[in-house]
């Protein structure tokens, strides 16, 4: 008679054999590149994440498809078993299991890296293996630009599927707003396209719906005319007075700026024992000639460092990767908040900032800790530009100005500190949310629709619960139609409708 220990050991061995089936089957029956543990390409790909917590996850193998047909082959093999898997574009999302996987194959889109541009129309075919800095480099000198994010190392796939907030969003909407067509592999291995005229329901949910519906193997994008731009950073020492002035400046900019070519991000950052206690601003103008006074409220505060200059968008993207902290576990959370009035702005913006400072005070002894909060304007113009380019799941009405607040913790020794920082992140974004609700009860903030921005959301946040109910229901219906077995919903990470 077998002992309990022997039965458990046998089950583990059998499970391991079953989980290896996809890697073995793909290697034995196709020419798809399969990287095994200890190989150089496996190690490189496994380590190429923003967060060390994602790097700690161990896929059974890494698959490197080079075409839609090879992605289809992989999907068909995966449907014959029940192992988990993940699809990775750039690996910038720090939520464990979103683009990383333990005990199943990792599908790397690295080799699907095409960028083909029609220089007359500005229409480009782009693969999910591209990152923002590499796309910008490919387009540099053509006179066209992609509506991407703000950190060059960000992968195209995760950015667009989450919506994508750009310096150019007030002009052109979300990054996803400029997608003309998605080429996708469905849960049954079918290769098809989603556009306004073909599979329009799938087309809509892919704009803000994440990885729940298909694997995107290429994007057909509308790019836009662009020459040199103005951009860079302003750095300020933190003082109470600087904080008040910068918070007022970003509040006022969100409401009063009428030049859609101008964009700002206002970020506070701290590290232990006041080694860093500063404000870092990202300034951008889509053109070389900045109208006088447009950033005056920020520059008047008195930066101690100014890197802004006229440069190409490609150089701006290439120079932005200092924001990616190597060898750190990373956690990101978010809140979308109504913009407070000028009369209540100092109180409310100050309350958000002070809550974040009080939270960051409690983690100053965590090894390697860097805490930050970013106030990002979400004016009506972004919602208007997005709606002009078609429906998406985010579906924000241009009825109010808002702010997207991003909160970050980066730290060392993730094995010891991850759960503690998980709880701290919940308290941080939860405190912002509670303050919004309290101010709405007091009628100091308007009761407007404030969806969570997927690209910055923490794994414990209820992305689908913050969408309009009719949009969440629409996404569930589309998922049932295109993936009736729950292939993507049950076997990959991410927020599930």
Short mmCIF file of C-alpha atoms in Angstrom, two decimals:
data_model
loop_
_atom_site.label_atom_id
_atom_site.label_comp_id
_atom_site.label_asym_id
_atom_site.label_seq_id
_atom_site.Cartn_x
_atom_site.Cartn_y
_atom_site.Cartn_z
CA UNK A 1 0.00 0.00 0.00
CA UNK A 2 1.36 3.41 -1.02
CA UNK A 3 2.07 5.92 1.71
CA UNK A 4 0.48 9.37 1.57
CA UNK A 5 3.92 10.86 0.93
CA UNK A 6 4.48 8.51 -2.01
CA UNK A 7 1.09 9.37 -3.51
CA UNK A 8 1.79 13.10 -3.22
CA UNK A 9 5.26 12.65 -4.74
CA UNK A 10 3.80 10.67 -7.65
CA UNK A 11 1.16 13.33 -8.23
CA UNK A 12 3.82 16.06 -8.33
CA UNK A 13 5.89 14.06 -10.82
CA UNK A 14 2.87 13.38 -13.03
CA UNK A 15 1.82 17.01 -12.85
CA UNK A 16 5.31 18.03 -13.89
CA UNK A 17 5.15 15.70 -16.88
CA UNK A 18 1.76 17.04 -17.88
CA UNK A 19 2.93 20.61 -17.60
CA UNK A 20 5.91 19.84 -19.82
CA UNK A 21 3.65 18.58 -22.63
CA UNK A 22 3.26 21.90 -24.42
CA UNK A 23 6.98 22.58 -24.53
CA UNK A 24 7.72 19.04 -25.70
CA UNK A 25 4.90 18.93 -28.25
CA UNK A 26 5.79 22.29 -29.77
CA UNK A 27 9.47 21.40 -29.97
CA UNK A 28 8.76 17.97 -31.46
CA UNK A 29 6.15 19.00 -34.04
CA UNK A 30 7.12 22.50 -35.20
CA UNK A 31 10.05 24.78 -35.98
CA UNK A 32 9.06 27.25 -33.26
CA UNK A 33 12.02 28.24 -31.09
CA UNK A 34 11.74 26.69 -27.62
CA UNK A 35 14.13 27.88 -24.90
CA UNK A 36 14.63 25.62 -21.90
CA UNK A 37 15.78 26.53 -18.38
CA UNK A 38 19.52 27.25 -18.17
CA UNK A 39 19.70 28.29 -21.84
CA UNK A 40 20.89 31.83 -22.48
CA UNK A 41 17.68 32.95 -24.23
CA UNK A 42 15.51 31.51 -21.43
CA UNK A 43 17.54 33.28 -18.75
CA UNK A 44 17.56 36.56 -20.65
CA UNK A 45 13.83 36.54 -21.27
CA UNK A 46 12.95 35.46 -17.75
CA UNK A 47 15.05 38.28 -16.32
CA UNK A 48 13.67 40.95 -18.67
CA UNK A 49 10.91 42.32 -16.43
CA UNK A 50 10.61 45.60 -14.58
CA UNK A 51 9.91 43.80 -11.30
CA UNK A 52 12.10 41.16 -9.67
CA UNK A 53 8.92 39.48 -8.40
CA UNK A 54 8.03 38.67 -12.02
CA UNK A 55 11.58 37.51 -12.70
CA UNK A 56 11.25 35.07 -9.79
CA UNK A 57 8.49 33.16 -11.60
CA UNK A 58 9.72 30.11 -13.49
CA UNK A 59 8.12 29.18 -16.81
CA UNK A 60 8.63 25.63 -18.01
CA UNK A 61 10.00 27.02 -21.26
CA UNK A 62 9.97 30.21 -23.30
CA UNK A 63 8.42 30.10 -26.75
CA UNK A 64 9.54 32.57 -29.44
CA UNK A 65 6.97 32.57 -32.29
CA UNK A 66 7.89 34.49 -35.44
CA UNK A 67 4.47 34.69 -37.10
CA UNK A 68 0.73 34.59 -36.51
CA UNK A 69 0.74 30.99 -37.77
CA UNK A 70 3.25 29.97 -35.11
CA UNK A 71 1.19 31.67 -32.39
CA UNK A 72 -1.82 29.73 -33.69
CA UNK A 73 0.15 26.48 -33.42
CA UNK A 74 1.06 27.27 -29.82
CA UNK A 75 -2.55 28.03 -28.91
CA UNK A 76 -3.77 24.78 -30.49
CA UNK A 77 -1.25 22.80 -28.48
CA UNK A 78 -2.19 24.61 -25.27
CA UNK A 79 -5.87 23.82 -25.75
CA UNK A 80 -5.03 20.12 -25.40
CA UNK A 81 -4.06 20.54 -21.74
CA UNK A 82 -4.84 22.74 -18.75
CA UNK A 83 -1.49 24.29 -17.88
CA UNK A 84 -1.16 28.01 -17.17
CA UNK A 85 0.64 30.25 -19.66
CA UNK A 86 1.48 33.90 -20.18
CA UNK A 87 2.04 36.20 -23.14
CA UNK A 88 4.80 38.79 -22.84
CA UNK A 89 5.33 41.94 -24.89
CA UNK A 90 7.72 44.14 -22.88
CA UNK A 91 7.27 42.76 -19.37
CA UNK A 92 6.66 46.16 -17.81
CA UNK A 93 3.51 45.26 -15.87
CA UNK A 94 4.72 44.37 -12.35
CA UNK A 95 1.69 42.28 -11.35
CA UNK A 96 2.85 38.70 -10.90
CA UNK A 97 1.37 36.34 -13.50
CA UNK A 98 0.10 39.04 -15.86
CA UNK A 99 2.95 38.60 -18.37
CA UNK A 100 4.91 36.06 -16.33
CA UNK A 101 4.06 32.50 -15.38
CA UNK A 102 5.03 29.78 -12.91
CA UNK A 103 4.98 26.20 -14.17
CA UNK A 104 3.77 26.79 -17.71
CA UNK A 105 5.08 28.15 -21.02
CA UNK A 106 5.85 31.82 -21.53
CA UNK A 107 5.02 33.08 -25.02
CA UNK A 108 7.48 35.85 -25.82
CA UNK A 109 6.44 38.21 -28.61
CA UNK A 110 10.02 39.45 -28.98
CA UNK A 111 10.44 38.23 -32.57
CA UNK A 112 7.12 39.73 -33.73
CA UNK A 113 8.82 43.09 -33.98
CA UNK A 114 7.92 44.47 -37.39
CA UNK A 115 7.44 48.19 -38.03
CA UNK A 116 6.31 48.93 -41.57
CA UNK A 117 5.19 52.48 -42.38
CA UNK A 118 3.32 53.91 -45.35
CA UNK A 119 5.03 57.29 -45.44
CA UNK A 120 2.18 58.88 -47.41
CA UNK A 121 -0.69 57.91 -45.11
CA UNK A 122 1.19 57.41 -41.84
CA UNK A 123 -0.40 53.98 -41.39
CA UNK A 124 2.00 51.56 -39.71
CA UNK A 125 1.94 47.84 -39.02
CA UNK A 126 3.61 47.22 -35.67
CA UNK A 127 4.35 43.98 -33.84
CA UNK A 128 3.89 43.46 -30.08
CA UNK A 129 7.60 42.70 -29.77
CA UNK A 130 8.31 46.40 -30.09
CA UNK A 131 8.80 48.83 -27.21
CA UNK A 132 8.11 52.55 -27.25
CA UNK A 133 11.74 53.55 -27.63
CA UNK A 134 12.31 51.06 -30.46
CA UNK A 135 9.21 52.21 -32.36
CA UNK A 136 10.23 55.82 -31.90
CA UNK A 137 13.69 54.97 -33.25
CA UNK A 138 12.18 53.19 -36.27
CA UNK A 139 9.95 56.18 -37.05
CA UNK A 140 12.64 58.77 -36.34
CA UNK A 141 13.19 60.96 -39.39
CA UNK A 142 9.99 59.91 -41.16
CA UNK A 143 7.95 62.86 -39.88
CA UNK A 144 5.44 60.49 -38.23
CA UNK A 145 4.97 59.48 -34.60
CA UNK A 146 3.17 56.79 -32.62
CA UNK A 147 0.84 57.75 -29.77
CA UNK A 148 2.73 55.79 -27.13
CA UNK A 149 3.35 56.10 -23.44
CA UNK A 150 6.02 58.01 -21.57
CA UNK A 151 8.72 55.44 -20.64
CA UNK A 152 10.66 54.05 -23.59
CA UNK A 153 11.11 50.53 -22.20
CA UNK A 154 7.34 49.96 -22.11
CA UNK A 155 6.06 47.14 -24.35
CA UNK A 156 3.55 47.96 -27.06
CA UNK A 157 1.23 45.04 -26.30
CA UNK A 158 0.49 45.78 -22.65
CA UNK A 159 0.31 49.52 -23.29
CA UNK A 160 -2.34 49.36 -26.03
CA UNK A 161 -4.45 46.58 -24.49
CA UNK A 162 -4.71 48.65 -21.30
CA UNK A 163 -5.66 51.79 -23.23
CA UNK A 164 -2.37 53.68 -23.15
CA UNK A 165 -1.92 57.22 -21.80
CA UNK A 166 0.35 59.42 -23.89
CA UNK A 167 1.85 62.88 -23.92
CA UNK A 168 -0.28 63.25 -27.05
CA UNK A 169 -3.56 61.93 -25.59
CA UNK A 170 -5.24 65.35 -25.49
CA UNK A 171 -4.73 65.47 -29.27
CA UNK A 172 -5.41 61.87 -30.22
CA UNK A 173 -6.95 60.00 -27.27
CA UNK A 174 -5.60 56.77 -25.82
CA UNK A 175 -2.88 54.82 -27.59
CA UNK A 176 -5.62 52.29 -28.40
CA UNK A 177 -7.72 55.04 -30.01
CA UNK A 178 -5.33 55.06 -32.98
CA UNK A 179 -5.56 51.32 -33.67
CA UNK A 180 -7.16 50.76 -37.06
CA UNK A 181 -7.01 46.98 -36.92
CA UNK A 182 -5.82 44.20 -34.63
CA UNK A 183 -4.51 40.95 -36.12
CA UNK A 184 -5.31 38.31 -33.52
CA UNK A 185 -5.22 34.61 -32.69
CA UNK A 186 -8.42 33.45 -31.01
CA UNK A 187 -8.77 30.81 -28.30
CA UNK A 188 -9.41 28.09 -30.92
CA UNK A 189 -6.30 29.03 -32.91
CA UNK A 190 -8.14 30.95 -35.63
CA UNK A 191 -6.22 33.88 -37.10
CA UNK A 192 -8.48 36.85 -37.83
CA UNK A 193 -8.69 40.61 -37.62
CA UNK A 194 -10.71 43.00 -35.50
CA UNK A 195 -11.60 46.43 -36.83
CA UNK A 196 -14.54 48.79 -37.10
CA UNK A 197 -15.92 46.66 -39.93
CA UNK A 198 -14.73 43.12 -39.08
CA UNK A 199 -15.48 41.69 -35.65
CA UNK A 200 -16.31 45.20 -34.36
CA UNK A 201 -17.31 43.86 -30.93
CA UNK A 202 -13.87 42.32 -30.47
CA UNK A 203 -12.29 45.52 -31.79
CA UNK A 204 -13.98 47.54 -29.08
CA UNK A 205 -13.13 45.29 -26.13
CA UNK A 206 -9.48 45.10 -27.13
CA UNK A 207 -9.31 48.86 -26.46
CA UNK A 208 -9.01 48.74 -22.69
CA UNK A 209 -9.96 45.08 -22.11
CA UNK A 210 -6.53 43.58 -21.55
CA UNK A 211 -5.56 40.01 -22.39
CA UNK A 212 -8.97 38.36 -22.03
CA UNK A 213 -10.09 37.90 -25.62
CA UNK A 214 -7.25 37.00 -28.00
CA UNK A 215 -3.50 37.17 -28.54
CA UNK A 216 -2.70 40.22 -30.64
CA UNK A 217 0.06 39.47 -33.15
CA UNK A 218 0.14 42.87 -34.87
CA UNK A 219 -1.41 46.32 -34.71
CA UNK A 220 -2.34 48.51 -37.67
CA UNK A 221 -1.91 52.03 -36.31
CA UNK A 222 -2.59 55.54 -37.50
CA UNK A 223 0.51 57.60 -36.78
CA UNK A 224 0.60 61.39 -36.84
CA UNK A 225 2.80 64.13 -38.24
CA UNK A 226 5.56 65.25 -35.91
CA UNK A 227 8.92 67.00 -36.13
CA UNK A 228 11.11 67.93 -33.19
CA UNK A 229 9.43 68.31 -29.81
CA UNK A 230 10.20 70.03 -26.52
CA UNK A 231 10.53 67.78 -23.51
CA UNK A 232 12.45 66.70 -20.47
CA UNK A 233 12.37 66.95 -16.70
CA UNK A 234 12.30 69.60 -14.00
CA UNK A 235 13.54 68.58 -10.55
CA UNK A 236 12.55 70.40 -7.34
CA UNK A 237 13.60 69.91 -3.75
CA UNK A 238 10.59 69.02 -1.61
CA UNK A 239 9.40 71.75 0.72
CA UNK A 240 5.89 72.38 2.01
CA UNK A 241 5.70 75.51 -0.11
CA UNK A 242 6.96 73.78 -3.26
CA UNK A 243 4.41 71.00 -2.73
CA UNK A 244 1.51 73.46 -2.46
CA UNK A 245 2.61 75.39 -5.55
CA UNK A 246 3.20 72.31 -7.72
CA UNK A 247 -0.09 70.69 -6.70
CA UNK A 248 -1.89 73.93 -7.50
CA UNK A 249 -0.06 74.18 -10.81
CA UNK A 250 -1.07 70.68 -11.97
CA UNK A 251 -4.66 71.26 -10.82
CA UNK A 252 -4.84 74.55 -12.70
CA UNK A 253 -3.12 73.16 -15.80
CA UNK A 254 -5.68 70.35 -16.00
CA UNK A 255 -8.59 72.80 -15.97
CA UNK A 256 -7.28 75.81 -17.83
CA UNK A 257 -4.78 74.59 -20.42
CA UNK A 258 -6.29 74.93 -23.90
CA UNK A 259 -3.25 73.86 -25.93
CA UNK A 260 -3.62 70.13 -26.55
CA UNK A 261 0.02 69.88 -27.59
CA UNK A 262 1.17 70.54 -24.01
CA UNK A 263 1.37 67.82 -21.35
CA UNK A 264 2.78 67.41 -17.84
CA UNK A 265 3.24 64.74 -15.19
CA UNK A 266 3.90 65.94 -11.65
CA UNK A 267 5.65 63.31 -9.52
CA UNK A 268 6.80 63.30 -5.90
CA UNK A 269 9.49 60.79 -4.98
CA UNK A 270 11.05 59.68 -1.69
CA UNK A 271 13.82 57.37 -0.55
CA UNK A 272 14.99 56.63 3.03
CA UNK A 273 16.31 59.19 5.49
CA UNK A 274 15.66 62.01 3.06
CA UNK A 275 18.29 60.69 0.64
CA UNK A 276 15.69 61.60 -1.97
CA UNK A 277 12.74 63.87 -1.22
CA UNK A 278 11.96 65.64 -4.42
CA UNK A 279 9.52 66.46 -7.17
CA UNK A 280 10.28 65.32 -10.70
CA UNK A 281 8.16 66.84 -13.45
CA UNK A 282 7.83 65.57 -17.01
CA UNK A 283 7.14 68.42 -19.45
CA UNK A 284 6.21 67.91 -23.09
CA UNK A 285 5.20 70.08 -26.00
CA UNK A 286 4.45 68.60 -29.41
CA UNK A 287 6.58 71.03 -31.38
CA UNK A 288 9.84 72.95 -31.05
CA UNK A 289 8.32 76.35 -30.26
CA UNK A 290 6.67 76.44 -26.85
CA UNK A 291 4.08 79.21 -26.41
CA UNK A 292 5.22 81.71 -23.83
CA UNK A 293 3.94 81.06 -20.33
CA UNK A 294 2.36 77.66 -20.93
CA UNK A 295 4.53 75.99 -18.25
CA UNK A 296 5.13 79.16 -16.22
CA UNK A 297 3.29 77.95 -13.10
CA UNK A 298 5.76 75.06 -12.89
CA UNK A 299 8.99 76.82 -13.81
CA UNK A 300 8.23 79.69 -11.42
CA UNK A 301 8.50 77.28 -8.48
CA UNK A 302 12.25 77.18 -9.10
CA UNK A 303 13.68 73.85 -10.26
CA UNK A 304 17.14 72.81 -9.12
CA UNK A 305 17.62 70.86 -12.37
CA UNK A 306 16.17 71.43 -15.84
CA UNK A 307 16.79 68.89 -18.64
CA UNK A 308 14.10 70.19 -20.98
CA UNK A 309 15.18 70.93 -24.54
CA UNK A 310 14.13 70.69 -28.15
CA UNK A 311 14.85 67.18 -29.39
CA UNK A 312 13.37 64.35 -31.41
CA UNK A 313 10.65 62.22 -29.87
CA UNK A 314 12.97 59.22 -30.30
CA UNK A 315 15.63 60.89 -28.12
CA UNK A 316 13.02 61.76 -25.49
CA UNK A 317 11.91 58.11 -25.36
CA UNK A 318 15.48 56.80 -25.26
CA UNK A 319 16.28 59.18 -22.42
CA UNK A 320 13.27 58.24 -20.30
CA UNK A 321 14.40 54.81 -19.16
CA UNK A 322 16.12 56.17 -16.05
CA UNK A 323 12.66 55.77 -14.47
CA UNK A 324 12.97 51.95 -14.60
CA UNK A 325 14.70 50.87 -11.38
CA UNK A 326 16.87 47.76 -11.87
CA UNK A 327 16.95 44.94 -9.32
CA UNK A 328 13.79 46.12 -7.56
CA UNK A 329 10.44 44.57 -6.87
CA UNK A 330 7.82 47.00 -8.14
CA UNK A 331 4.21 47.55 -7.19
CA UNK A 332 1.93 50.04 -8.93
CA UNK A 333 -1.57 51.15 -7.97
CA UNK A 334 -3.86 53.86 -9.24
CA UNK A 335 -6.90 55.99 -8.66
CA UNK A 336 -8.86 58.20 -11.02
CA UNK A 337 -10.24 61.21 -9.19
CA UNK A 338 -12.46 64.15 -10.13
CA UNK A 339 -10.54 67.40 -10.44
CA UNK A 340 -11.28 69.61 -7.42
CA UNK A 341 -12.39 73.18 -7.96
CA UNK A 342 -9.93 76.04 -7.60
CA UNK A 343 -11.61 76.96 -4.32
CA UNK A 344 -11.17 73.47 -2.82
CA UNK A 345 -8.02 72.51 -4.69
CA UNK A 346 -5.46 73.29 -2.02
CA UNK A 347 -7.33 71.28 0.62
CA UNK A 348 -8.07 68.25 -1.55
CA UNK A 349 -4.81 68.03 -3.49
CA UNK A 350 -2.98 68.53 -0.21
CA UNK A 351 -4.96 65.73 1.42
CA UNK A 352 -4.05 63.29 -1.35
CA UNK A 353 -0.39 64.23 -1.12
CA UNK A 354 -0.24 64.14 2.67
CA UNK A 355 -1.88 60.72 2.75
CA UNK A 356 0.78 59.42 0.39
CA UNK A 357 3.56 60.95 2.50
CA UNK A 358 2.15 59.39 5.66
CA UNK A 359 2.06 55.99 3.92
CA UNK A 360 5.60 56.36 2.62
CA UNK A 361 6.75 57.34 6.13
CA UNK A 362 5.78 53.86 7.34
CA UNK A 363 8.02 52.00 4.86
CA UNK A 364 11.20 54.04 5.07
CA UNK A 365 13.07 51.12 6.70
CA UNK A 366 12.20 48.64 3.92
CA UNK A 367 15.49 47.89 2.09
CA UNK A 368 15.87 49.71 -1.21
CA UNK A 369 12.55 51.54 -0.85
CA UNK A 370 11.64 54.26 -3.33
CA UNK A 371 8.09 55.64 -3.02
CA UNK A 372 6.43 57.87 -5.60
CA UNK A 373 3.10 59.40 -6.52
CA UNK A 374 2.30 60.94 -9.90
CA UNK A 375 -0.50 63.39 -10.64
CA UNK A 376 -1.41 63.08 -14.31
CA UNK A 377 -3.93 65.44 -15.94
CA UNK A 378 -6.97 63.74 -17.48
CA UNK A 379 -8.77 66.74 -18.99
CA UNK A 380 -11.99 66.57 -20.97
CA UNK A 381 -9.90 66.87 -24.14
CA UNK A 382 -8.58 63.30 -23.73
CA UNK A 383 -12.09 61.87 -23.47
CA UNK A 384 -13.23 63.96 -26.45
CA UNK A 385 -10.28 62.86 -28.61
CA UNK A 386 -10.85 59.19 -27.70
CA UNK A 387 -14.58 59.32 -28.48
CA UNK A 388 -13.91 60.97 -31.83
CA UNK A 389 -11.90 57.88 -32.82
CA UNK A 390 -14.48 55.27 -31.86
CA UNK A 391 -15.81 53.38 -28.87
CA UNK A 392 -13.59 51.77 -26.26
CA UNK A 393 -14.18 50.05 -22.92
CA UNK A 394 -12.88 52.99 -20.89
CA UNK A 395 -15.75 55.05 -22.32
CA UNK A 396 -15.24 58.29 -20.39
CA UNK A 397 -17.69 61.10 -21.06
CA UNK A 398 -16.12 64.54 -21.60
CA UNK A 399 -18.27 65.95 -18.80
CA UNK A 400 -15.56 66.67 -16.26
CA UNK A 401 -11.83 67.09 -15.82
CA UNK A 402 -10.08 64.37 -13.84
CA UNK A 403 -6.68 63.30 -12.60
CA UNK A 404 -5.09 59.88 -12.91
CA UNK A 405 -2.99 59.23 -9.81
CA UNK A 406 -0.27 56.61 -10.02
CA UNK A 407 1.36 55.26 -6.86
CA UNK A 408 4.59 53.24 -6.91
CA UNK A 409 6.69 51.32 -4.43
CA UNK A 410 10.03 49.84 -5.49
CA UNK A 411 12.03 47.83 -2.96
CA UNK A 412 14.65 45.10 -2.50
CA UNK A 413 14.45 41.60 -1.04
CA UNK A 414 11.04 40.93 -2.54
CA UNK A 415 10.86 37.47 -0.95
CA UNK A 416 10.79 39.08 2.53
CA UNK A 417 8.89 42.27 1.81
CA UNK A 418 6.37 41.57 -0.94
CA UNK A 419 3.37 40.78 1.29
CA UNK A 420 4.04 43.72 3.57
CA UNK A 421 4.25 46.07 0.58
CA UNK A 422 1.18 44.46 -0.97
CA UNK A 423 -0.79 45.52 2.09
CA UNK A 424 0.82 48.96 2.08
CA UNK A 425 -0.16 49.52 -1.55
CA UNK A 426 -3.77 48.63 -0.74
CA UNK A 427 -3.74 51.14 2.11
CA UNK A 428 -2.20 53.78 -0.15
CA UNK A 429 -4.65 53.69 -3.05
CA UNK A 430 -7.48 52.81 -0.66
CA UNK A 431 -6.82 55.97 1.32
CA UNK A 432 -7.04 58.08 -1.83
CA UNK A 433 -10.32 56.39 -2.75
CA UNK A 434 -11.78 56.92 0.73
CA UNK A 435 -10.89 60.59 0.62
CA UNK A 436 -12.58 60.99 -2.77
CA UNK A 437 -15.76 59.38 -1.45
CA UNK A 438 -15.71 61.56 1.66
CA UNK A 439 -15.26 64.74 -0.37
CA UNK A 440 -18.09 63.66 -2.65
CA UNK A 441 -20.32 63.23 0.41
CA UNK A 442 -19.39 66.79 1.40
CA UNK A 443 -20.10 67.94 -2.19
CA UNK A 444 -16.55 69.20 -2.53
CA UNK A 445 -15.95 66.80 -5.43
CA UNK A 446 -18.42 66.02 -8.21
CA UNK A 447 -19.89 62.52 -8.42
CA UNK A 448 -18.59 61.63 -11.88
CA UNK A 449 -17.57 58.37 -13.51
CA UNK A 450 -13.95 57.55 -12.62
CA UNK A 451 -12.78 54.23 -14.09
CA UNK A 452 -9.48 52.75 -13.05
CA UNK A 453 -6.71 53.07 -15.61
CA UNK A 454 -5.67 49.49 -16.38
CA UNK A 455 -2.04 50.27 -17.20
CA UNK A 456 -1.42 51.43 -13.62
CA UNK A 457 -3.79 49.18 -11.68
CA UNK A 458 -2.70 46.90 -8.84
CA UNK A 459 -3.64 43.24 -9.06
CA UNK A 460 -6.10 43.55 -6.15
CA UNK A 461 -8.00 46.48 -7.65
CA UNK A 462 -11.43 45.84 -9.20
CA UNK A 463 -10.86 47.04 -12.75
CA UNK A 464 -14.10 45.64 -14.15
CA UNK A 465 -16.16 46.84 -11.20
CA UNK A 466 -15.10 50.41 -11.89
CA UNK A 467 -16.23 50.40 -15.53
CA UNK A 468 -19.75 51.37 -16.48
CA UNK A 469 -21.90 48.27 -15.79
CA UNK A 470 -23.11 48.09 -19.38
CA UNK A 471 -19.52 48.10 -20.67
CA UNK A 472 -18.41 45.38 -18.25
CA UNK A 473 -21.41 43.28 -19.28
CA UNK A 474 -20.61 43.85 -22.96
CA UNK A 475 -17.05 42.62 -22.34
CA UNK A 476 -18.33 39.48 -20.60
CA UNK A 477 -20.63 38.73 -23.54
CA UNK A 478 -17.81 39.19 -26.05
CA UNK A 479 -15.52 36.95 -23.99
CA UNK A 480 -18.17 34.21 -23.97
CA UNK A 481 -18.62 34.46 -27.74
CA UNK A 482 -14.95 34.43 -28.71
CA UNK A 483 -13.64 32.25 -25.87
CA UNK A 484 -16.51 30.02 -24.69
CA UNK A 485 -14.18 27.61 -22.86
CA UNK A 486 -12.50 30.36 -20.82
CA UNK A 487 -9.07 29.66 -22.33
CA UNK A 488 -7.77 33.19 -21.69
CA UNK A 489 -9.88 33.97 -18.64
CA UNK A 490 -8.98 30.83 -16.68
CA UNK A 491 -5.38 30.17 -17.66
CA UNK A 492 -3.67 33.55 -17.86
CA UNK A 493 -3.25 36.32 -15.31
CA UNK A 494 -4.93 39.70 -15.52
CA UNK A 495 -8.23 41.24 -14.50
CA UNK A 496 -11.06 38.96 -15.63
CA UNK A 497 -14.49 40.20 -16.78
#
